[in-house]
Amino acid sequence: MRNRLKRVLPAAVTALAAVATPAPAATTDVPEPVPHTAPADHATYVVTVREGVDPAEVAERVGVTPVHVYRTVLHGFSARLSPAQVEALREMPDVETVEEDRGATGFGTGTGTGF
């Protein structure tokens, strides 16, 4: 078994190295992405709405274009909102929650063993 592993291991390492090597840069010019700009008082929020209500329609009611519309696990949308839009959404009966998007983090700090 050890002899077989000695023969297979170098080939596996070579194959992994070939896959992990970054591809050369493309030769065609790719335009830089245009950053999404909003006034300084706008922050990104995640808004959840009641089932049966169209999240895009709720966003339209307060005059925003959603960054994302969620229809599977979460039913709602994310958007850059002004303080007035946040208050308007919180007063709507179709809206369940309006929370500032703080991003997501993993479990722990990487110093533990995980689960």
Tab-separated table of C-alpha atoms in Angstrom:
chain	number	residue	atom	x	y	z
A	1	MET	CA	0.000	0.000	0.000
A	2	ARG	CA	2.853	2.400	0.809
A	3	ASN	CA	4.484	1.841	-2.569
A	4	ARG	CA	1.201	2.581	-4.310
A	5	LEU	CA	0.766	5.781	-2.273
A	6	LYS	CA	4.313	6.863	-3.152
A	7	ARG	CA	3.468	6.547	-6.853
A	8	VAL	CA	0.022	8.210	-6.678
A	9	LEU	CA	0.805	11.085	-4.304
A	10	PRO	CA	3.250	12.988	-6.589
A	11	ALA	CA	0.788	12.775	-9.481
A	12	ALA	CA	-2.044	14.055	-7.276
A	13	VAL	CA	0.087	16.960	-6.020
A	14	THR	CA	1.039	17.879	-9.589
A	15	ALA	CA	-2.603	17.775	-10.693
A	16	LEU	CA	-3.705	19.967	-7.790
A	17	ALA	CA	-0.925	22.453	-8.460
A	18	ALA	CA	-2.019	22.742	-12.085
A	19	VAL	CA	-5.610	23.424	-11.053
A	20	ALA	CA	-4.659	25.897	-8.301
A	21	THR	CA	-2.365	27.968	-10.550
A	22	PRO	CA	-4.126	31.208	-11.481
A	23	ALA	CA	-4.939	31.693	-15.132
A	24	PRO	CA	-3.080	34.426	-17.011
A	25	ALA	CA	-4.839	37.768	-17.228
A	26	ALA	CA	-7.215	38.254	-20.125
A	27	THR	CA	-5.875	40.268	-23.004
A	28	THR	CA	-9.085	42.176	-23.684
A	29	ASP	CA	-9.892	45.320	-21.752
A	30	VAL	CA	-12.651	44.814	-19.222
A	31	PRO	CA	-14.395	47.983	-18.060
A	32	GLU	CA	-14.144	48.783	-14.376
A	33	PRO	CA	-17.395	48.236	-12.456
A	34	VAL	CA	-19.367	51.371	-11.735
A	35	PRO	CA	-19.748	51.750	-7.968
A	36	HIS	CA	-23.245	52.091	-6.580
A	37	THR	CA	-23.506	55.583	-5.204
A	38	ALA	CA	-26.090	56.896	-2.804
A	39	PRO	CA	-26.249	59.911	-0.523
A	40	ALA	CA	-24.183	59.674	2.660
A	41	ASP	CA	-27.281	59.271	4.846
A	42	HIS	CA	-28.342	56.117	2.965
A	43	ALA	CA	-27.353	52.711	4.346
A	44	THR	CA	-28.118	49.232	3.036
A	45	TYR	CA	-31.051	47.529	4.744
A	46	VAL	CA	-32.644	44.100	4.491
A	47	VAL	CA	-36.433	44.316	4.490
A	48	THR	CA	-38.625	41.255	5.027
A	49	VAL	CA	-42.253	41.315	3.969
A	50	ARG	CA	-45.251	39.096	4.671
A	51	GLU	CA	-45.777	35.997	2.517
A	52	GLY	CA	-48.055	36.737	-0.419
A	53	VAL	CA	-46.725	40.289	-0.770
A	54	ASP	CA	-44.427	41.134	-3.688
A	55	PRO	CA	-41.134	42.467	-2.242
A	56	ALA	CA	-40.375	44.471	-5.396
A	57	GLU	CA	-43.768	46.171	-5.156
A	58	VAL	CA	-43.087	47.180	-1.529
A	59	ALA	CA	-39.732	48.673	-2.590
A	60	GLU	CA	-41.483	50.562	-5.386
A	61	ARG	CA	-43.939	52.064	-2.871
A	62	VAL	CA	-41.087	53.882	-1.107
A	63	GLY	CA	-39.317	54.781	-4.348
A	64	VAL	CA	-36.265	52.508	-4.175
A	65	THR	CA	-34.704	50.062	-6.587
A	66	PRO	CA	-33.753	46.874	-4.710
A	67	VAL	CA	-30.167	45.690	-4.784
A	68	HIS	CA	-31.508	42.133	-4.348
A	69	VAL	CA	-35.008	40.656	-4.179
A	70	TYR	CA	-35.265	37.526	-2.038
A	71	ARG	CA	-38.032	35.011	-2.669
A	72	THR	CA	-36.720	31.669	-1.387
A	73	VAL	CA	-35.346	31.460	2.151
A	74	LEU	CA	-35.969	35.103	2.962
A	75	HIS	CA	-38.992	36.919	1.563
A	76	GLY	CA	-38.017	40.532	1.009
A	77	PHE	CA	-35.358	42.760	-0.505
A	78	SER	CA	-32.209	44.729	0.233
A	79	ALA	CA	-31.762	48.336	-0.799
A	80	ARG	CA	-29.986	51.571	0.016
A	81	LEU	CA	-32.515	53.511	2.095
A	82	SER	CA	-32.758	56.991	3.540
A	83	PRO	CA	-33.886	57.413	7.156
A	84	ALA	CA	-37.310	58.578	5.893
A	85	GLN	CA	-37.692	55.448	3.735
A	86	VAL	CA	-36.751	53.242	6.711
A	87	GLU	CA	-39.461	54.880	8.821
A	88	ALA	CA	-42.041	54.592	6.020
A	89	LEU	CA	-41.290	50.869	5.615
A	90	ARG	CA	-41.480	50.231	9.375
A	91	GLU	CA	-44.989	51.728	9.395
A	92	MET	CA	-46.289	49.500	6.557
A	93	PRO	CA	-48.439	46.551	7.667
A	94	ASP	CA	-46.959	44.360	4.891
A	95	VAL	CA	-43.426	44.793	6.272
A	96	GLU	CA	-42.223	42.442	9.014
A	97	THR	CA	-38.689	43.752	9.660
A	98	VAL	CA	-36.308	46.475	8.491
A	99	GLU	CA	-32.735	45.881	9.602
A	100	GLU	CA	-29.465	47.492	8.605
A	101	ASP	CA	-27.297	45.064	6.636
A	102	ARG	CA	-24.198	44.456	8.735
A	103	GLY	CA	-22.779	41.639	6.609
A	104	ALA	CA	-22.230	38.078	7.732
A	105	THR	CA	-19.429	36.471	9.665
A	106	GLY	CA	-18.466	32.856	10.178
A	107	PHE	CA	-18.392	30.907	13.413
A	108	GLY	CA	-15.593	31.840	15.788
A	109	THR	CA	-12.335	33.528	14.936
A	110	GLY	CA	-10.518	30.619	13.357
A	111	THR	CA	-8.700	29.671	16.547
A	112	GLY	CA	-11.038	26.853	17.539
A	113	THR	CA	-11.833	23.511	16.035
A	114	GLY	CA	-15.203	24.495	14.582
A	115	PHE	CA	-18.280	22.452	15.321
